[in-house]
Each structure stands twice: as structure tokens, then as C-alpha cells.
Amino acid sequence: MKILDTGVHFVKNIGGYTVGSGSRYKLDEVLKKCNNNNPLVFMDNFFENYEAYDWLPASSIIEYVDTTIEPTTVGIDNITEKVRTSQAYKSVDSIIAVGGGSTMDTAKAVANLLTNPGSAADYQGWDLVKVPSLTKIALPTISGTGAEATRTCVMTNKANGLKLGMNSDYSVFDFVILDPDFLKTVPTDQYFYTAMDAYIHCVESLNGNYRNSVGDALSDATIRLCEEIFSSGEMKSAANREKLMIASLFGGIAIASSYVGLIHPFSAGLSVAYGTKHCIGNCIAITGLKKHYPMEYEKYVQWCEINKVVQPKLKHVVNEAQKKVLFDATIIHEKPLFNALGENYKSILTREYVGNIFEGMC
Ligand code: NAD
Ligand code: ZN
């Protein structure tokens, strides 16, 4: 296979990180390093009335993020409007995210909008953000998406059906605190589905036409870590929780300079047609795409069995009208499809072929 240039030649990484049990207590030190005292904290609403926040500065303002649905442009605009207009937020000098991909993406998007005019939809695309945001710090509480490391924040624009982030160097976190103790409370199935996102990003990237040496090396390392975690039979042990945080970080850095393949576009189709969540959608999609990723599908099935995780399937009967929506929402992802199948991808992914793949997810 001829290896193609990804076109990503300058890579912005996170400004720093710290790893380890209890590392959330280093937040104070990190804020001091950045000369910030008054953070606005976006926190997954799972933690509302749950955690003791003795590791947050007393001056913090907490904004709980509803993670029952994944971020939308309208939702981001509503939060931004509240922060822009209310006197209570005037002294905010930094943004902290405490949560998973949905919360981290919300924090990144609102942070960009606090220093740039307009609405979230104006910045869906590549390098449209012009002014750097306030300092941004992430404390992931569920791991796998790599959102703590990437230069995007994924949002669905329901008006035009576009699921696209603000791809910008200004979306990258300044500091990431990886405290594996946060992962203790994540329900087993959700822990596995989100963790699989790291594995799937890297499998798709390594199977693609567009490659680069850093992406390949970090993808290999991520896949090795996933093997160790999921084959151990105790994926939530203290050692594995820490390994998973590293796998997610590495997977995020890897995918930031490479491309996904077939699974993500089909998962995006499910998200547009049925509102399926990203990581569950990936696990459903790999089932329909087992012919394209046979070894990886086998691994996935094995790991579900070892870890006693339910394999999610498409519950809906796929009718002709839905097939049209699914097809359109999948085929729009040209770059990953080209990455996976080469320039003839459109002649391979006919309506009938794509429809059959979705039927295979039931
Ligand atoms: P999430 O943030 O959507 O959270 C999933 C569920 O886990 C929620 O119910 C949440 O309350 C719960 N949860 C989180 N932490 C918990 C904890 N410690 N204990 C108990 N429950 C906890 O999950 P996710 O899978 O990390 O994120 C998915 C989102 O990430 C999607 O919107 C997707 O588009 C986005 N994403 C972004 C990138 C990126 O580069 N920015 C990459 C991949 C995916
Ligand atoms: Zn993903």
C-alpha cells in the first residue's frame, strides 16, 4: 500500500501533564504556574452532590454539564451566552474541565467562544478560531476518546446535520491532570465502550493510507496498552485505570495527526439517524464492519466476553428511509473513507453495500 502524506506538518500538543493517583490535588500548583486564580469549572453532572471538592480552589465557579446528550452547537451557545452576559463570571481567568469527552469538548468550545465573537457553528471547521482562549486545564474522569489531547471539540449542528468540531491549535488544553482515581465510579459497560474509542482510533489509523511515524508509534503503543488492559480480566484495577489514561492520551495525540477509517463514519451515521452516542456507536459499527476489520472485531468480541460487557447492537429495523439518512450521514466523511479504501471508495460504498453493513449491526 502506498503511504500518503497526512498533510499535518506542524503539531501542537498539550502544554503539560501530570499522572498518578491523587494528582487532582496538584491543580492548585498548576493554576499557580499559569498565574490563574479564578477558574470556571465545567463538571460532568454525575459529580453533582457526589464528590468532595477539596481539591478545587475556593474561588471556583462550577457549571455542571448535562452529559445525557453529547454537545450540540445550540447547547454550547446557550452556556456561552450565560457566561458572557452574567456579572458572576466577570473575574473568570481560566477554564477547567472535569469529565469525559462531552465535558472536555464543552469546556474547549466555550473557552474559544469567550475570546472570539459569534456562535459555535461559525467555528466548525479547520483553523477558524483567531484569538487564543483563556488557560484550559482538563481532568478526565472517563478515558478513551483522547479529547484531553486533541485539537478539536466535537459538536453536532442539528440545523444542518453536521457533526464537526473547532479544529484549532487554540482548542488544545494547556495542562492535563490524569488522576486514575476518577475512573473508579465509571459503570463497567461505559468504561469499556469509551476505552474502546482509543483502540478503534488507532486501529483505523494504522489500517489507513495516510500515515506518519509519530502517529504509527503512538497507535502501536495504545493498542498494546489496550491488549494488556482488556485481556487481564480486571480492566478497572488501579494499574489498568492508570494505563487506560495513558492509552487515551497517546491515542488522542496519534489521531490528532492522522485519520480514522470506516468505523467512525458509520458510527457518525448512527449518531445522526438515531442519536447513538459516539463510543457505543463505534462498538455497534465494528460489528457491521467485521469483514473490513476481522482481527480487530474478533478481539473486541473476546474482550467483551472477558470483561462481561454487553455487545451493543442496533435495536432498530433499518427501513429504506432510514437507510437514506444513514448513507448520507456516513458518505459525507470523505477523508476517513478515502483513508480506509483509497480513491475508489465511492464505487465500493454503494447505497446497497452501505445498507447491508448497517443491517449487519442488528
Ligand atoms: P461522556 O463525557 O459523554 O460521558 C459518558 C457517561 O459517563 C456520562 O453519563 C457521564 O456522566 C459518565 N461519567 C463520566 N465520568 C464518570 C465517572 N468518573 N464516574 C461515573 N460516570 C462517569 O463520555 P465519553 O465517551 O468520554 O465522551 C463522548 C464524547 O466525546 C462524544 O461527544 C464524542 O463526540 C466526543 N469525542 C471527542 C473527541 C475529541 O477529540 N475532542 C474524540 C472522540 C470523541
Ligand atoms: Zn472516536
Tab-separated table of C-alpha atoms and ligand atoms in Angstrom:
chain	number	residue	atom	x	y	z
A	1	MET	CA	0.000	0.000	0.000
A	2	LYS	CA	1.332	3.464	-0.873
A	3	ILE	CA	1.620	5.632	2.230
A	4	LEU	CA	0.118	9.112	1.753
A	5	ASP	CA	1.180	12.330	3.476
A	6	THR	CA	-1.394	13.320	6.139
A	7	GLY	CA	-0.733	16.987	5.401
A	8	VAL	CA	-0.346	17.628	9.148
A	9	HIS	CA	3.193	19.016	9.370
A	10	PHE	CA	3.085	21.183	12.482
A	11	VAL	CA	1.662	19.569	15.576
A	12	LYS	CA	0.527	21.375	18.708
A	13	ASN	CA	0.477	19.175	21.787
A	14	ILE	CA	-0.868	19.793	25.280
A	15	GLY	CA	1.327	22.143	27.283
A	16	GLY	CA	1.998	19.688	30.114
A	17	TYR	CA	0.600	16.839	32.169
A	18	THR	CA	0.859	15.052	35.474
A	19	VAL	CA	-0.174	11.446	36.136
A	20	GLY	CA	-0.990	9.444	39.247
A	21	SER	CA	-3.431	8.580	41.972
A	22	GLY	CA	-4.479	11.749	43.802
A	23	SER	CA	-2.944	14.059	41.187
A	24	ARG	CA	-6.117	16.179	41.255
A	25	TYR	CA	-4.569	17.761	44.377
A	26	LYS	CA	-1.871	19.262	42.114
A	27	LEU	CA	-4.470	21.502	40.472
A	28	ASP	CA	-3.628	24.358	42.803
A	29	GLU	CA	0.044	24.195	41.789
A	30	VAL	CA	-0.871	24.043	38.101
A	31	LEU	CA	-3.119	27.098	38.416
A	32	LYS	CA	-0.331	28.988	40.184
A	33	LYS	CA	2.113	28.084	37.371
A	34	CYS	CA	-0.356	29.612	34.919
A	35	ASN	CA	-0.966	32.674	37.126
A	36	ASN	CA	-4.654	31.895	37.369
A	37	ASN	CA	-6.852	32.091	40.469
A	38	ASN	CA	-10.473	32.204	39.351
A	39	PRO	CA	-11.405	29.150	37.307
A	40	LEU	CA	-14.718	28.375	35.710
A	41	VAL	CA	-15.098	24.617	36.149
A	42	PHE	CA	-17.146	22.581	33.678
A	43	MET	CA	-18.014	19.430	35.561
A	44	ASP	CA	-19.923	16.332	34.425
A	45	ASN	CA	-23.252	16.398	36.255
A	46	PHE	CA	-22.551	12.879	37.521
A	47	PHE	CA	-20.466	14.639	40.211
A	48	GLU	CA	-23.264	16.950	41.339
A	49	ASN	CA	-23.774	16.244	45.074
A	50	TYR	CA	-21.359	13.339	44.852
A	51	GLU	CA	-17.723	14.378	45.192
A	52	ALA	CA	-15.986	16.400	47.888
A	53	TYR	CA	-14.276	19.200	46.022
A	54	ASP	CA	-11.468	19.923	48.461
A	55	TRP	CA	-9.042	19.878	45.513
A	56	LEU	CA	-10.754	22.826	43.775
A	57	PRO	CA	-9.826	26.415	44.713
A	58	ALA	CA	-12.481	28.106	46.871
A	59	SER	CA	-12.871	30.809	44.190
A	60	SER	CA	-14.048	28.247	41.557
A	61	ILE	CA	-17.393	28.700	39.832
A	62	ILE	CA	-18.854	25.297	38.944
A	63	GLU	CA	-21.008	24.840	35.841
A	64	TYR	CA	-22.486	21.324	35.637
A	65	VAL	CA	-22.628	19.810	32.160
A	66	ASP	CA	-25.579	17.625	31.192
A	67	THR	CA	-23.932	14.604	29.555
A	68	THR	CA	-27.137	12.715	28.801
A	69	ILE	CA	-26.755	14.114	25.291
A	70	GLU	CA	-23.479	14.847	23.506
A	71	PRO	CA	-22.596	18.514	22.801
A	72	THR	CA	-24.618	20.479	20.249
A	73	THR	CA	-23.825	23.916	18.818
A	74	VAL	CA	-27.033	25.319	20.341
A	75	GLY	CA	-26.178	23.890	23.769
A	76	ILE	CA	-22.683	25.431	23.587
A	77	ASP	CA	-24.171	28.804	22.539
A	78	ASN	CA	-26.583	28.757	25.486
A	79	ILE	CA	-23.807	28.158	28.027
A	80	THR	CA	-21.561	30.762	26.345
A	81	GLU	CA	-24.316	33.374	26.400
A	82	LYS	CA	-24.832	32.837	30.130
A	83	VAL	CA	-21.100	33.224	30.837
A	84	ARG	CA	-20.685	36.224	28.509
A	85	THR	CA	-23.576	38.186	29.980
A	86	SER	CA	-23.645	37.398	33.697
A	87	GLN	CA	-21.740	39.587	36.151
A	88	ALA	CA	-20.909	36.486	38.236
A	89	TYR	CA	-18.398	35.267	35.629
A	90	LYS	CA	-16.563	38.574	35.089
A	91	SER	CA	-13.444	37.589	37.064
A	92	VAL	CA	-13.024	34.164	35.417
A	93	ASP	CA	-9.404	33.766	34.240
A	94	SER	CA	-9.213	30.071	33.345
A	95	ILE	CA	-11.339	27.100	32.287
A	96	ILE	CA	-11.227	23.650	33.876
A	97	ALA	CA	-12.928	20.524	32.522
A	98	VAL	CA	-13.765	17.669	34.906
A	99	GLY	CA	-15.449	14.889	32.943
A	100	GLY	CA	-15.292	12.808	29.783
A	101	GLY	CA	-15.273	13.711	26.097
A	102	SER	CA	-18.602	15.559	26.308
A	103	THR	CA	-17.481	17.781	29.193
A	104	MET	CA	-13.965	18.377	27.843
A	105	ASP	CA	-15.375	19.318	24.427
A	106	THR	CA	-17.907	21.671	26.045
A	107	ALA	CA	-15.110	23.368	28.013
A	108	LYS	CA	-12.910	23.745	24.909
A	109	ALA	CA	-15.724	25.165	22.790
A	110	VAL	CA	-16.982	27.657	25.394
A	111	ALA	CA	-13.375	28.719	26.148
A	112	ASN	CA	-12.840	29.545	22.461
A	113	LEU	CA	-16.109	31.468	22.284
A	114	LEU	CA	-15.264	33.603	25.321
A	115	THR	CA	-12.370	35.210	23.420
A	116	ASN	CA	-13.878	35.048	19.913
A	117	PRO	CA	-17.174	36.634	18.804
A	118	GLY	CA	-20.135	34.794	17.308
A	119	SER	CA	-21.576	31.331	17.751
A	120	ALA	CA	-20.255	27.788	17.914
A	121	ALA	CA	-21.356	26.959	14.351
A	122	ASP	CA	-19.152	29.793	12.989
A	123	TYR	CA	-16.066	27.867	14.087
A	124	GLN	CA	-16.959	24.316	12.981
A	125	GLY	CA	-14.137	23.529	10.593
A	126	TRP	CA	-10.378	23.962	10.410
A	127	ASP	CA	-8.375	26.870	11.868
A	128	LEU	CA	-11.252	29.332	12.106
A	129	VAL	CA	-10.593	30.367	15.724
A	130	LYS	CA	-8.475	33.549	15.629
A	131	VAL	CA	-7.817	34.510	19.264
A	132	PRO	CA	-6.298	32.200	21.931
A	133	SER	CA	-8.645	31.202	24.729
A	134	LEU	CA	-8.125	31.553	28.479
A	135	THR	CA	-5.893	28.886	30.083
A	136	LYS	CA	-7.572	25.483	29.771
A	137	ILE	CA	-6.941	22.545	32.119
A	138	ALA	CA	-8.506	19.062	31.818
A	139	LEU	CA	-9.107	16.421	34.468
A	140	PRO	CA	-10.586	13.446	32.560
A	141	THR	CA	-12.949	11.279	34.627
A	142	ILE	CA	-13.527	8.614	31.956
A	143	SER	CA	-10.876	7.685	29.381
A	144	GLY	CA	-10.642	6.630	25.760
A	145	THR	CA	-11.769	9.446	23.463
A	146	GLY	CA	-8.428	11.278	23.712
A	147	ALA	CA	-10.344	14.585	23.891
A	148	GLU	CA	-7.837	15.632	26.576
A	149	ALA	CA	-5.108	15.639	23.888
A	150	THR	CA	-6.700	16.603	20.571
A	151	ARG	CA	-7.127	19.965	18.820
A	152	THR	CA	-10.861	19.567	18.351
A	153	CYS	CA	-14.124	19.689	20.300
A	154	VAL	CA	-16.885	17.721	18.597
A	155	MET	CA	-20.366	19.313	18.378
A	156	THR	CA	-23.488	18.379	16.436
A	157	ASN	CA	-25.165	21.137	14.487
A	158	LYS	CA	-28.742	19.908	14.357
A	159	ALA	CA	-29.770	22.584	11.824
A	160	ASN	CA	-27.527	21.157	9.088
A	161	GLY	CA	-26.740	17.663	10.453
A	162	LEU	CA	-23.033	18.474	10.653
A	163	LYS	CA	-21.050	16.740	13.417
A	164	LEU	CA	-17.779	18.652	13.390
A	165	GLY	CA	-15.505	20.342	15.893
A	166	MET	CA	-13.478	23.532	16.171
A	167	ASN	CA	-10.213	22.102	14.803
A	168	SER	CA	-7.686	24.608	16.056
A	169	ASP	CA	-4.410	24.858	17.954
A	170	TYR	CA	-6.406	27.051	20.341
A	171	SER	CA	-8.600	24.061	21.242
A	172	VAL	CA	-5.642	22.220	22.813
A	173	PHE	CA	-5.545	22.054	26.622
A	174	ASP	CA	-2.668	23.861	28.353
A	175	PHE	CA	-2.411	21.218	31.055
A	176	VAL	CA	-3.888	17.766	31.684
A	177	ILE	CA	-4.157	16.120	35.097
A	178	LEU	CA	-4.542	12.335	34.818
A	179	ASP	CA	-5.864	11.037	38.136
A	180	PRO	CA	-6.932	7.387	37.690
A	181	ASP	CA	-8.996	7.504	40.902
A	182	PHE	CA	-11.676	9.349	38.925
A	183	LEU	CA	-12.290	6.218	36.821
A	184	LYS	CA	-13.346	4.097	39.822
A	185	THR	CA	-17.007	5.104	39.600
A	186	VAL	CA	-17.471	4.674	35.833
A	187	PRO	CA	-20.003	1.865	35.184
A	188	THR	CA	-18.320	-1.226	33.633
A	189	ASP	CA	-20.043	-1.127	30.231
A	190	GLN	CA	-19.488	2.613	29.782
A	191	TYR	CA	-15.846	2.232	30.901
A	192	PHE	CA	-15.303	-0.391	28.187
A	193	TYR	CA	-17.164	1.426	25.367
A	194	THR	CA	-15.276	4.692	25.934
A	195	ALA	CA	-11.954	2.848	26.329
A	196	MET	CA	-12.599	1.083	23.008
A	197	ASP	CA	-12.591	4.502	21.312
A	198	ALA	CA	-8.809	4.712	21.916
A	199	TYR	CA	-8.313	1.240	20.409
A	200	ILE	CA	-10.588	1.970	17.448
A	201	HIS	CA	-8.922	5.328	16.642
A	202	CYS	CA	-5.562	3.577	16.433
A	203	VAL	CA	-6.758	0.512	14.513
A	204	GLU	CA	-8.382	2.765	11.925
A	205	SER	CA	-5.310	4.955	11.703
A	206	LEU	CA	-2.882	2.032	11.259
A	207	ASN	CA	-5.119	0.442	8.613
A	208	GLY	CA	-5.278	3.693	6.627
A	209	ASN	CA	-3.489	5.111	3.606
A	210	TYR	CA	-2.488	8.369	5.334
A	211	ARG	CA	0.200	7.674	7.888
A	212	ASN	CA	3.008	9.317	9.800
A	213	SER	CA	5.756	7.919	12.001
A	214	VAL	CA	4.672	9.558	15.286
A	215	GLY	CA	1.035	8.569	14.750
A	216	ASP	CA	2.064	4.976	13.974
A	217	ALA	CA	4.345	4.684	17.006
A	218	LEU	CA	1.760	6.068	19.422
A	219	SER	CA	-1.016	3.972	17.855
A	220	ASP	CA	1.095	0.824	18.353
A	221	ALA	CA	1.681	1.760	21.994
A	222	THR	CA	-2.036	2.468	22.536
A	223	ILE	CA	-3.054	-0.879	21.053
A	224	ARG	CA	-0.516	-2.686	23.253
A	225	LEU	CA	-1.881	-0.966	26.357
A	226	CYS	CA	-5.471	-1.855	25.356
A	227	GLU	CA	-4.420	-5.503	24.888
A	228	GLU	CA	-2.958	-5.581	28.390
A	229	ILE	CA	-5.948	-3.846	29.984
A	230	PHE	CA	-8.750	-5.803	28.299
A	231	SER	CA	-7.082	-9.227	28.347
A	232	SER	CA	-6.269	-9.032	32.058
A	233	GLY	CA	-9.801	-9.769	33.274
A	234	GLU	CA	-9.532	-6.821	35.705
A	235	MET	CA	-9.724	-3.800	33.429
A	236	LYS	CA	-10.595	-1.474	36.332
A	237	SER	CA	-7.673	-2.386	38.615
A	238	ALA	CA	-5.588	0.561	39.853
A	239	ALA	CA	-2.765	-0.264	37.416
A	240	ASN	CA	-5.162	-0.638	34.478
A	241	ARG	CA	-7.017	2.580	35.239
A	242	GLU	CA	-3.704	4.431	35.003
A	243	LYS	CA	-2.725	2.533	31.831
A	244	LEU	CA	-6.054	3.440	30.273
A	245	MET	CA	-5.466	7.129	30.960
A	246	ILE	CA	-2.134	6.848	29.125
A	247	ALA	CA	-3.710	4.875	26.251
A	248	SER	CA	-6.340	7.584	25.847
A	249	LEU	CA	-3.698	10.332	25.888
A	250	PHE	CA	-1.455	8.523	23.372
A	251	GLY	CA	-4.431	7.627	21.164
A	252	GLY	CA	-5.530	11.274	21.184
A	253	ILE	CA	-2.072	12.519	20.175
A	254	ALA	CA	-1.856	9.810	17.483
A	255	ILE	CA	-5.212	10.608	15.922
A	256	ALA	CA	-4.576	14.359	16.045
A	257	SER	CA	-2.023	13.900	13.254
A	258	SER	CA	-3.678	11.060	11.336
A	259	TYR	CA	-7.171	9.966	10.265
A	260	VAL	CA	-9.818	7.496	11.329
A	261	GLY	CA	-11.164	4.925	8.851
A	262	LEU	CA	-14.527	3.228	8.268
A	263	ILE	CA	-15.801	2.730	11.821
A	264	HIS	CA	-16.103	6.415	12.746
A	265	PRO	CA	-18.080	7.464	9.637
A	266	PHE	CA	-20.544	4.588	10.188
A	267	SER	CA	-20.765	5.493	13.884
A	268	ALA	CA	-21.458	9.107	12.871
A	269	GLY	CA	-24.259	7.785	10.617
A	270	LEU	CA	-25.828	6.092	13.660
A	271	SER	CA	-25.442	9.286	15.672
A	272	VAL	CA	-27.262	11.398	13.042
A	273	ALA	CA	-30.002	8.816	12.327
A	274	TYR	CA	-30.674	7.562	15.870
A	275	GLY	CA	-28.755	9.852	18.280
A	276	THR	CA	-26.482	6.934	19.225
A	277	LYS	CA	-23.619	8.057	21.492
A	278	HIS	CA	-20.139	8.149	19.949
A	279	CYS	CA	-18.423	5.272	21.761
A	280	ILE	CA	-21.448	2.944	21.745
A	281	GLY	CA	-21.889	3.770	18.041
A	282	ASN	CA	-18.296	2.674	17.354
A	283	CYS	CA	-18.897	-0.696	19.032
A	284	ILE	CA	-22.107	-1.188	17.018
A	285	ALA	CA	-20.322	-0.128	13.824
A	286	ILE	CA	-17.384	-2.539	14.219
A	287	THR	CA	-19.935	-5.362	14.326
A	288	GLY	CA	-21.296	-4.396	10.884
A	289	LEU	CA	-17.780	-3.836	9.575
A	290	LYS	CA	-16.273	-7.138	10.725
A	291	LYS	CA	-15.390	-8.028	7.128
A	292	HIS	CA	-13.169	-4.934	6.961
A	293	TYR	CA	-11.608	-5.328	10.426
A	294	PRO	CA	-11.748	-9.113	11.036
A	295	MET	CA	-8.934	-9.460	13.593
A	296	GLU	CA	-9.975	-6.353	15.477
A	297	TYR	CA	-13.623	-7.498	15.577
A	298	GLU	CA	-12.523	-10.866	16.985
A	299	LYS	CA	-10.501	-9.092	19.685
A	300	TYR	CA	-13.475	-6.873	20.512
A	301	VAL	CA	-15.776	-9.913	20.942
A	302	GLN	CA	-13.166	-11.674	23.115
A	303	TRP	CA	-12.706	-8.592	25.292
A	304	CYS	CA	-16.486	-8.188	25.733
A	305	GLU	CA	-16.600	-11.795	26.986
A	306	ILE	CA	-13.573	-11.470	29.287
A	307	ASN	CA	-14.907	-8.255	30.841
A	308	LYS	CA	-18.581	-9.360	30.903
A	309	VAL	CA	-19.663	-6.397	28.814
A	310	VAL	CA	-22.840	-6.395	26.723
A	311	GLN	CA	-22.102	-6.080	22.996
A	312	PRO	CA	-24.307	-3.197	21.837
A	313	LYS	CA	-26.328	-3.890	18.678
A	314	LEU	CA	-28.603	-1.775	16.531
A	315	LYS	CA	-32.074	-2.197	18.015
A	316	HIS	CA	-33.874	-0.571	15.111
A	317	VAL	CA	-35.019	-2.372	11.989
A	318	VAL	CA	-33.326	-0.485	9.168
A	319	ASN	CA	-36.015	0.605	6.700
A	320	GLU	CA	-35.438	2.296	3.318
A	321	ALA	CA	-35.997	5.856	4.603
A	322	GLN	CA	-33.520	5.298	7.436
A	323	LYS	CA	-31.015	3.755	5.020
A	324	LYS	CA	-31.023	7.018	3.072
A	325	VAL	CA	-30.298	9.098	6.190
A	326	LEU	CA	-27.632	6.612	7.309
A	327	PHE	CA	-25.992	6.568	3.878
A	328	ASP	CA	-25.868	10.368	3.555
A	329	ALA	CA	-24.510	10.858	7.086
A	330	THR	CA	-21.803	8.208	6.512
A	331	ILE	CA	-20.631	9.040	2.996
A	332	ILE	CA	-20.118	12.719	3.879
A	333	HIS	CA	-16.901	11.747	5.759
A	334	GLU	CA	-14.737	11.743	2.645
A	335	LYS	CA	-11.281	11.958	4.201
A	336	PRO	CA	-11.603	8.937	6.561
A	337	LEU	CA	-13.333	6.875	3.848
A	338	PHE	CA	-10.586	7.723	1.371
A	339	ASN	CA	-8.068	6.918	4.115
A	340	ALA	CA	-9.616	3.456	4.551
A	341	LEU	CA	-10.458	2.445	0.985
A	342	GLY	CA	-8.468	4.688	-1.322
A	343	GLU	CA	-9.690	6.827	-4.213
A	344	ASN	CA	-12.304	4.298	-5.372
A	345	TYR	CA	-14.154	4.367	-2.074
A	346	LYS	CA	-17.359	5.683	-3.696
A	347	SER	CA	-17.578	2.745	-6.081
A	348	ILE	CA	-17.127	0.327	-3.152
A	349	LEU	CA	-19.524	2.074	-0.776
A	350	THR	CA	-22.667	1.900	-2.919
A	351	ARG	CA	-26.058	2.507	-1.297
A	352	GLU	CA	-26.725	-1.227	-1.313
A	353	TYR	CA	-23.354	-2.109	0.233
A	354	VAL	CA	-23.673	0.538	2.966
A	355	GLY	CA	-27.281	-0.541	3.657
A	356	ASN	CA	-26.126	-4.146	4.096
A	357	ILE	CA	-23.412	-3.067	6.547
A	358	PHE	CA	-25.997	-1.247	8.679
A	359	GLU	CA	-28.306	-4.287	8.554
A	360	GLY	CA	-25.372	-6.346	9.841
A	361	MET	CA	-25.316	-4.241	13.009
A	362	CYS	CA	-28.681	-5.572	14.262
B	1	NAD	P1	-19.134	11.323	28.111
B	1	NAD	O1	-18.348	12.508	28.528
B	1	NAD	O2	-20.206	11.517	27.102
B	1	NAD	O3	-19.733	10.600	29.401
B	1	NAD	C1	-20.371	9.335	29.275
B	1	NAD	C2	-21.068	8.963	30.557
B	1	NAD	O4	-20.098	8.650	31.569
B	1	NAD	C3	-21.926	10.080	31.139
B	1	NAD	O5	-23.125	9.508	31.579
B	1	NAD	C4	-21.113	10.592	32.310
B	1	NAD	O6	-21.910	11.138	33.315
B	1	NAD	C5	-20.432	9.333	32.766
B	1	NAD	N1	-19.209	9.548	33.535
B	1	NAD	C6	-18.112	10.277	33.213
B	1	NAD	N2	-17.173	10.177	34.160
B	1	NAD	C7	-17.698	9.378	35.135
B	1	NAD	C8	-17.200	8.879	36.360
B	1	NAD	N3	-15.957	9.148	36.784
B	1	NAD	N4	-17.995	8.080	37.095
B	1	NAD	C9	-19.237	7.743	36.655
B	1	NAD	N5	-19.760	8.174	35.499
B	1	NAD	C10	-18.982	8.974	34.731
B	1	NAD	O7	-18.180	10.153	27.609
B	1	NAD	P2	-17.031	9.971	26.562
B	1	NAD	O8	-17.294	8.672	25.949
B	1	NAD	O9	-15.721	10.235	27.216
B	1	NAD	O10	-17.228	11.162	25.505
B	1	NAD	C11	-18.007	11.064	24.329
B	1	NAD	C12	-17.894	12.394	23.608
B	1	NAD	O11	-16.532	12.618	23.238
B	1	NAD	C13	-18.720	12.482	22.317
B	1	NAD	O12	-19.417	13.703	22.303
B	1	NAD	C14	-17.668	12.442	21.227
B	1	NAD	O13	-18.072	13.126	20.063
B	1	NAD	C15	-16.506	13.137	21.911
B	1	NAD	N6	-15.199	12.854	21.332
B	1	NAD	C16	-14.328	13.886	21.247
B	1	NAD	C17	-13.064	13.722	20.718
B	1	NAD	C18	-12.138	14.885	20.606
B	1	NAD	O14	-11.043	14.732	20.076
B	1	NAD	N7	-12.491	16.057	21.089
B	1	NAD	C19	-12.653	12.453	20.255
B	1	NAD	C20	-13.568	11.395	20.372
B	1	NAD	C21	-14.835	11.598	20.913
B	2	ZN	ZN	-13.744	8.354	18.448
